[in-house]
mmCIF file of C-alpha atoms and ligand atoms in Angstrom:
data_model
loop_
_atom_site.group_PDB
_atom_site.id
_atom_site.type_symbol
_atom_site.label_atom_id
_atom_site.label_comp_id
_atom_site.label_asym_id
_atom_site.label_seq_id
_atom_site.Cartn_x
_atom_site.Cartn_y
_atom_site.Cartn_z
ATOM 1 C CA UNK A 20 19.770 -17.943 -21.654
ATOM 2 C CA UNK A 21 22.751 -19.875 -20.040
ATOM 3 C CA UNK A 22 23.644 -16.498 -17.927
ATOM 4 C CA UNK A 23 19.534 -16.774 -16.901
ATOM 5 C CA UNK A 24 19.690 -20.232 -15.905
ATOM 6 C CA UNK A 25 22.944 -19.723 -14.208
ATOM 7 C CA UNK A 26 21.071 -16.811 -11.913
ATOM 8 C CA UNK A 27 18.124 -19.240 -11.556
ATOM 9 C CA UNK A 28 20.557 -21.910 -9.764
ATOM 10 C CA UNK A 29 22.114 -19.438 -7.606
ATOM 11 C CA UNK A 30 18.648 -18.401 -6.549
ATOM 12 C CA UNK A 31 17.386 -22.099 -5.889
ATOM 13 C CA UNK A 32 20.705 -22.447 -3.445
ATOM 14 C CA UNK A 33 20.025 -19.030 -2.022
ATOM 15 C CA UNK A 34 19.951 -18.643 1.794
ATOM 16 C CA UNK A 35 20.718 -15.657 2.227
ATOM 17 C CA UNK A 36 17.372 -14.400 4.152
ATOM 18 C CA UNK A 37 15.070 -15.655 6.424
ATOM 19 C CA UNK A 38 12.289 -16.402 3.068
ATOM 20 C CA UNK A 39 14.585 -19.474 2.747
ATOM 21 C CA UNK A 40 13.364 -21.152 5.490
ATOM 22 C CA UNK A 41 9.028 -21.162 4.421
ATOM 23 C CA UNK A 42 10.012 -21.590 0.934
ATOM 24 C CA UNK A 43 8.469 -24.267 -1.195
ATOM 25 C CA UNK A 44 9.876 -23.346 -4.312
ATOM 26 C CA UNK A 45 11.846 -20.215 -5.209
ATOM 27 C CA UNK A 46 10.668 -18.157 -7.919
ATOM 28 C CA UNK A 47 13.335 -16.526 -10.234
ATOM 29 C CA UNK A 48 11.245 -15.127 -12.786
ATOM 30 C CA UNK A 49 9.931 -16.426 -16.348
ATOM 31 C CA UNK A 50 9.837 -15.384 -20.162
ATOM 32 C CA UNK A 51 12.205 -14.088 -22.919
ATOM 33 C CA UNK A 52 15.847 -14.044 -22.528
ATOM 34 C CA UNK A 53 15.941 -11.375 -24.680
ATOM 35 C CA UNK A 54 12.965 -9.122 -23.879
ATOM 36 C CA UNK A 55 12.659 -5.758 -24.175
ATOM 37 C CA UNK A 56 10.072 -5.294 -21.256
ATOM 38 C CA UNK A 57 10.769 -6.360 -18.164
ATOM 39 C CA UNK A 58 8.089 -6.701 -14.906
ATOM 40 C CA UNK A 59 9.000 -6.398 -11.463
ATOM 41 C CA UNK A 60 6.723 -7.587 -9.003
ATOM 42 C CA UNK A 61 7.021 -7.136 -5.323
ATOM 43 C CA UNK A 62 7.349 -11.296 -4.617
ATOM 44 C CA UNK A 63 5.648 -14.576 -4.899
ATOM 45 C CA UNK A 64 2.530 -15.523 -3.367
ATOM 46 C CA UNK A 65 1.394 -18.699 -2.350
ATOM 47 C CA UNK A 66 0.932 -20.285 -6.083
ATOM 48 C CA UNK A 67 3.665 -19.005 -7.197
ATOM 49 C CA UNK A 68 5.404 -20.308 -4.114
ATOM 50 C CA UNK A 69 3.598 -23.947 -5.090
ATOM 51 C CA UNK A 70 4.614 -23.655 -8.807
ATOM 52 C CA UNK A 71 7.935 -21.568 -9.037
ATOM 53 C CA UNK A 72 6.534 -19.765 -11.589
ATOM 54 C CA UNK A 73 5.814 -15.962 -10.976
ATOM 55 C CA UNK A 74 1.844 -14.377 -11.398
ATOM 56 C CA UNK A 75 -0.014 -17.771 -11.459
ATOM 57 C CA UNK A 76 -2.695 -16.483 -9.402
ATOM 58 C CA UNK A 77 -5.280 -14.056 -10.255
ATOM 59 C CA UNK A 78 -3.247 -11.294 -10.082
ATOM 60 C CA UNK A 79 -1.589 -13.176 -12.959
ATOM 61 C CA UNK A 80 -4.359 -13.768 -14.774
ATOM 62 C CA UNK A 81 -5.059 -10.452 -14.420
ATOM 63 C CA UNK A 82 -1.564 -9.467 -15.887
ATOM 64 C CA UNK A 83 -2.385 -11.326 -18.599
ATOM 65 C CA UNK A 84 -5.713 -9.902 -19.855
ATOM 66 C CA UNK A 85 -3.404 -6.310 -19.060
ATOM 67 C CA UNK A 86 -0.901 -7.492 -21.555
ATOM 68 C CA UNK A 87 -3.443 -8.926 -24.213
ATOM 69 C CA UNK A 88 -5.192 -5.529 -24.297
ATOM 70 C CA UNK A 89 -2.154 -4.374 -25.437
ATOM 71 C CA UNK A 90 -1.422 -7.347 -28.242
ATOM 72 C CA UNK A 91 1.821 -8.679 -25.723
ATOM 73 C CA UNK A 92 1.881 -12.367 -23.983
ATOM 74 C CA UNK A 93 4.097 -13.690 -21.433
ATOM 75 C CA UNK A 94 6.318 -14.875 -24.314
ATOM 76 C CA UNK A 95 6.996 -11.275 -25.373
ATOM 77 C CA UNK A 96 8.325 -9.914 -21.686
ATOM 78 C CA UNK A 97 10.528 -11.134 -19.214
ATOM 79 C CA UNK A 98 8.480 -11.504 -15.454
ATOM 80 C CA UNK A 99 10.000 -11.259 -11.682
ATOM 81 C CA UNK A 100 9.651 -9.990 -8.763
ATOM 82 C CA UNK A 101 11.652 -8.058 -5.546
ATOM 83 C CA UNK A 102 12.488 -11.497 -3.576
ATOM 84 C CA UNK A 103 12.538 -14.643 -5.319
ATOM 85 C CA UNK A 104 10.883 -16.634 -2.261
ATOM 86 C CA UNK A 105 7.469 -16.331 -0.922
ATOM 87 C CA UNK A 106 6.791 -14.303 2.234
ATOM 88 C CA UNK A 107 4.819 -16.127 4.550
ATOM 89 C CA UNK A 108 1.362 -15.123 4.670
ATOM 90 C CA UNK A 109 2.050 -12.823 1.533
ATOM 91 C CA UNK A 110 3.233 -9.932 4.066
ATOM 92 C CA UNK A 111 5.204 -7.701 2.574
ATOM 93 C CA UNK A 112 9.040 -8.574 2.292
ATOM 94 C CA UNK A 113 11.238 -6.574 4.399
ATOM 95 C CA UNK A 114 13.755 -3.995 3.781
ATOM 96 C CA UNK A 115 16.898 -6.033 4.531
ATOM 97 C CA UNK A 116 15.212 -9.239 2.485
ATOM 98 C CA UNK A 117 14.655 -7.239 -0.279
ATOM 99 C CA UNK A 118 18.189 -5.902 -0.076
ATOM 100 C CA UNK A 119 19.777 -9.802 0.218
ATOM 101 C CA UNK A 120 18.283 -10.347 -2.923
ATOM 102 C CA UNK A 121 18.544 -7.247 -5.130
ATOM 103 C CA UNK A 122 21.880 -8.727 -6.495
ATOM 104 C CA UNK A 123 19.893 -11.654 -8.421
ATOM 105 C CA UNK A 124 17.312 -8.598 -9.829
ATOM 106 C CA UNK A 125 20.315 -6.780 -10.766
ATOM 107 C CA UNK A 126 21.554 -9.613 -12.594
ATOM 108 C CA UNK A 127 18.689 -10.609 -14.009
ATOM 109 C CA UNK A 128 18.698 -6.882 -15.873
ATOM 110 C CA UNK A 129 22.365 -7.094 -16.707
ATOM 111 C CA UNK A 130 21.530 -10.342 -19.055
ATOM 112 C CA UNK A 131 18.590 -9.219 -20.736
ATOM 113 C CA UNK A 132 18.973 -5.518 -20.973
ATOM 114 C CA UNK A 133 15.566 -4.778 -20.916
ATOM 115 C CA UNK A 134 14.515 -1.081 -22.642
ATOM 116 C CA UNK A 135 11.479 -0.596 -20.149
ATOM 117 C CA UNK A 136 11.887 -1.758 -16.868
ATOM 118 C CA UNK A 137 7.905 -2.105 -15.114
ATOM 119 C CA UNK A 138 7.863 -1.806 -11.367
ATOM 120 C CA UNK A 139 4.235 -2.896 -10.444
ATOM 121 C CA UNK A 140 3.136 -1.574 -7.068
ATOM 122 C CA UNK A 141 4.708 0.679 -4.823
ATOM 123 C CA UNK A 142 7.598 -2.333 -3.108
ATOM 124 C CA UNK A 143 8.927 -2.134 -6.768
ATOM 125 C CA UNK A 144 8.355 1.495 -7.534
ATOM 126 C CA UNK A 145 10.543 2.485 -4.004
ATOM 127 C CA UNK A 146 13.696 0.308 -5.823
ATOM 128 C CA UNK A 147 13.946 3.317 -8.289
ATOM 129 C CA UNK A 148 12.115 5.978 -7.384
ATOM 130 C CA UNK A 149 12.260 6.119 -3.483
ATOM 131 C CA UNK A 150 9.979 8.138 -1.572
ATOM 132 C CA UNK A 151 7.587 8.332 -4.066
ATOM 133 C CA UNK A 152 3.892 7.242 -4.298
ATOM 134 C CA UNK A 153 2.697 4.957 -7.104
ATOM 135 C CA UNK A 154 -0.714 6.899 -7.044
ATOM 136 C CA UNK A 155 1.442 10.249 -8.309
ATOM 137 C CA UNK A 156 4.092 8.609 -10.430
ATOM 138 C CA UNK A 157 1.980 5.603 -12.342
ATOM 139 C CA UNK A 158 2.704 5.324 -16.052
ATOM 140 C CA UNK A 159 5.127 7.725 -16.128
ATOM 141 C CA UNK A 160 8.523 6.903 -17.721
ATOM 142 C CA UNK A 161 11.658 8.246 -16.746
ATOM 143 C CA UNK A 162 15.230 7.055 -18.176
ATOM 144 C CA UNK A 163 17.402 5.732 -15.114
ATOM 145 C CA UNK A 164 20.888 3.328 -15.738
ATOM 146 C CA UNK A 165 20.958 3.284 -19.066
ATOM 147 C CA UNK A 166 16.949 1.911 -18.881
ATOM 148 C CA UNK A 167 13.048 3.913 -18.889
ATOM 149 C CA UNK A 168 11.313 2.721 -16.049
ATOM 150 C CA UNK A 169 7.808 2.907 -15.944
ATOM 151 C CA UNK A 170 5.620 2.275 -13.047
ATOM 152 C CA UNK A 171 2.397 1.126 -13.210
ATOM 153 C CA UNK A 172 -0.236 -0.644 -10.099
ATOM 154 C CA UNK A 173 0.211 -4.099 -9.002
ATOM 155 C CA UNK A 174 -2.537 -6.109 -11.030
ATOM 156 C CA UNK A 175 -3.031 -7.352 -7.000
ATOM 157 C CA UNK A 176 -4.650 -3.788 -6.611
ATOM 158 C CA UNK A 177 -7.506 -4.013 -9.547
ATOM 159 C CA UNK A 178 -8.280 -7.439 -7.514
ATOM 160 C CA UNK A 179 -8.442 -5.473 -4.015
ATOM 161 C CA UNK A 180 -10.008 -2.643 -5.925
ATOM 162 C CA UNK A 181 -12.564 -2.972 -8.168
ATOM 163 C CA UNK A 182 -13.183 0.534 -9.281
ATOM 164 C CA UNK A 183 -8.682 1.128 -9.805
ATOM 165 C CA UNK A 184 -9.292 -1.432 -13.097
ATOM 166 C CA UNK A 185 -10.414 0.654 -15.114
ATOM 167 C CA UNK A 186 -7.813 2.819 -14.633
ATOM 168 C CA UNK A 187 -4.801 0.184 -14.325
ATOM 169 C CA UNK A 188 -6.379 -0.831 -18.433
ATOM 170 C CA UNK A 189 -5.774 3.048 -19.218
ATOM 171 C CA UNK A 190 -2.099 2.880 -17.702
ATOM 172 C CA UNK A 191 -1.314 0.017 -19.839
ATOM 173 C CA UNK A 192 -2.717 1.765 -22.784
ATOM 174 C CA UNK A 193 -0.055 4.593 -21.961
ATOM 175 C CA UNK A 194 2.133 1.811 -22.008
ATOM 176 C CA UNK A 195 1.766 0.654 -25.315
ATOM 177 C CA UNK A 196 1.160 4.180 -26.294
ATOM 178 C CA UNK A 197 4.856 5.091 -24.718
ATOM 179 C CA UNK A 198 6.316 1.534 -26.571
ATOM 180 C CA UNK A 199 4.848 2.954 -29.785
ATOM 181 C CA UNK A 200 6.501 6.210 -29.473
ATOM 182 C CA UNK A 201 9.789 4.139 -28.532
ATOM 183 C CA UNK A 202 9.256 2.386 -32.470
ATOM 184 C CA UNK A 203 8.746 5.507 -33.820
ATOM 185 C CA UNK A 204 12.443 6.738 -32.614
ATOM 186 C CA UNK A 205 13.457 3.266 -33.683
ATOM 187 C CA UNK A 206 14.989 2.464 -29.958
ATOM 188 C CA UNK A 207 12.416 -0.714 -30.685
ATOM 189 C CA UNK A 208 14.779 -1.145 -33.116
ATOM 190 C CA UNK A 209 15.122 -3.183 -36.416
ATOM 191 C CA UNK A 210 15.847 -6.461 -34.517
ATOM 192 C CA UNK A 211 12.844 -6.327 -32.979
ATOM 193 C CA UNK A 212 10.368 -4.785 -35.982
ATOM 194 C CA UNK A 213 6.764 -4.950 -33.564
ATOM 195 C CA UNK A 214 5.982 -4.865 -30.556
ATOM 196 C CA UNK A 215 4.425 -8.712 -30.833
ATOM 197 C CA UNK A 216 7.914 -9.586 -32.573
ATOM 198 C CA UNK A 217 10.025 -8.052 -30.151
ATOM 199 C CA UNK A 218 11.345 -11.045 -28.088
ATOM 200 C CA UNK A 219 11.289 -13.358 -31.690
ATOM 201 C CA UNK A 220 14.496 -14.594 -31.591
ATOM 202 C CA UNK A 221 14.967 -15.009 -27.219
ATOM 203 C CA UNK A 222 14.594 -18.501 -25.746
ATOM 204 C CA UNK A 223 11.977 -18.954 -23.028
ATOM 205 C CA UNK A 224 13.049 -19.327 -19.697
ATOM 206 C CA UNK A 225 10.464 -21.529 -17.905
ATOM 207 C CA UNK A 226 11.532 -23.194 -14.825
ATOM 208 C CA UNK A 227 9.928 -25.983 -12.920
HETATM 209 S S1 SF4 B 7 14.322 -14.092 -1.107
HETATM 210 FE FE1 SF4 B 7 16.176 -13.850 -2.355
HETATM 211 S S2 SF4 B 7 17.824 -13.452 -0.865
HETATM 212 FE FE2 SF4 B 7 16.093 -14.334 0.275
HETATM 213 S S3 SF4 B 7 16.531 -16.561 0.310
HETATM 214 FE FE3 SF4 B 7 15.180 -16.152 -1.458
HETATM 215 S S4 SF4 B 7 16.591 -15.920 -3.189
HETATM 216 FE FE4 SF4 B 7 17.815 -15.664 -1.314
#
């Protein structure tokens, strides 16, 4: 947790693109230090920007209901996005502002280790599997650094979309489908004996 909070501070004095400069709050991220699922988003919007806390909006609220249809909360992952500070108007973050802050992501994965790393949407999806489309590649695992990475749609897109929710609920069923098979071969391991157990023993990081 102190290695969490210690990337949260560097974040807050972070300057190092131009998102500093319309940023209310940053955003580092929120949830177990010791998750075993991990959600990247693409970066705040304008409640998170407000509260500091990531998916506060819909879309959140969305990602909630997603997670409760497959028995996980909030307290069981670990949640952040791309940037840490909220592009203005919610445009998409640049290339080379996405690349000023991939060293706080990075860290952020170094201290909690996740097993299943969750792009959501395609700004994520490029970080690991560039080129590719999150239409063709959604809820598909592959192992990458030590780490499966499964993509699935931004919640943001069931909002935009109506008729893609259906299908976003059947991705996260693969999900918890794949995170079954990952208790079966025991790599959701004895220190973490269910999926609604797995983050039991990891302190919460909620900031602001
Ligand atoms: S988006 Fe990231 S790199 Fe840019 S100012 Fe915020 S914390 Fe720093």
């Amino acid at each position: 947790m102190a290695q969490l909070e210690s990337i949260a501070n560097n974040i807050s004095s972070c300057f190092a693109c131009a998102l500093s400069k319309s940023r209310t709050n940053t955003v580092p991220g929120q949830g177990s230090s010791k998750a075993k699922i991990m959600f990247v988003g693409e970066g705040p919007g304008f409640n998170e920007d407000q509260k500091g806390r990531p998916f506060v909006g819909q879309a959140g609220h969305f990602l909630d209901d997603l997670l409760a249809s497959i028995e996980l909360s909030r307290e069981d992952v670990f949640i952040t996005n791309l940037v840490k500070c909220r592009p203005p108007n919610n445009r998409d973050p640049y290339p080379d502002e996405i690349k000023a802050c991939s060293p706080f992501l990075d860290a952020q994965i170094q201290s909690i280790k996740p097993l299943v790393v969750i792009p959501l949407g395609r700004h994520a999806l490029n970080r690991w599997f560039p080129g590719e489309t999150i239409g063709k590649v959604r809820a598909q695992e592959r192992f990458i650094d030590d780490t499966y990475v499964l993509p699935l749609y931004h919640p943001a897109a069931g909002l935009h979309n109506g008729g893609l929710r259906s299908t976003i609920y059947s991705d996260f069923q693969k999900l918890k489908t794949f995170l079954g098979s990952l208790e079966t071969t025991n790599e959701l391991s004895e220190e973490n004996p269910s999926l609604s157990k797995a983050t039991e023993d990891g302190e919460q990081l909620n900031l602001f």
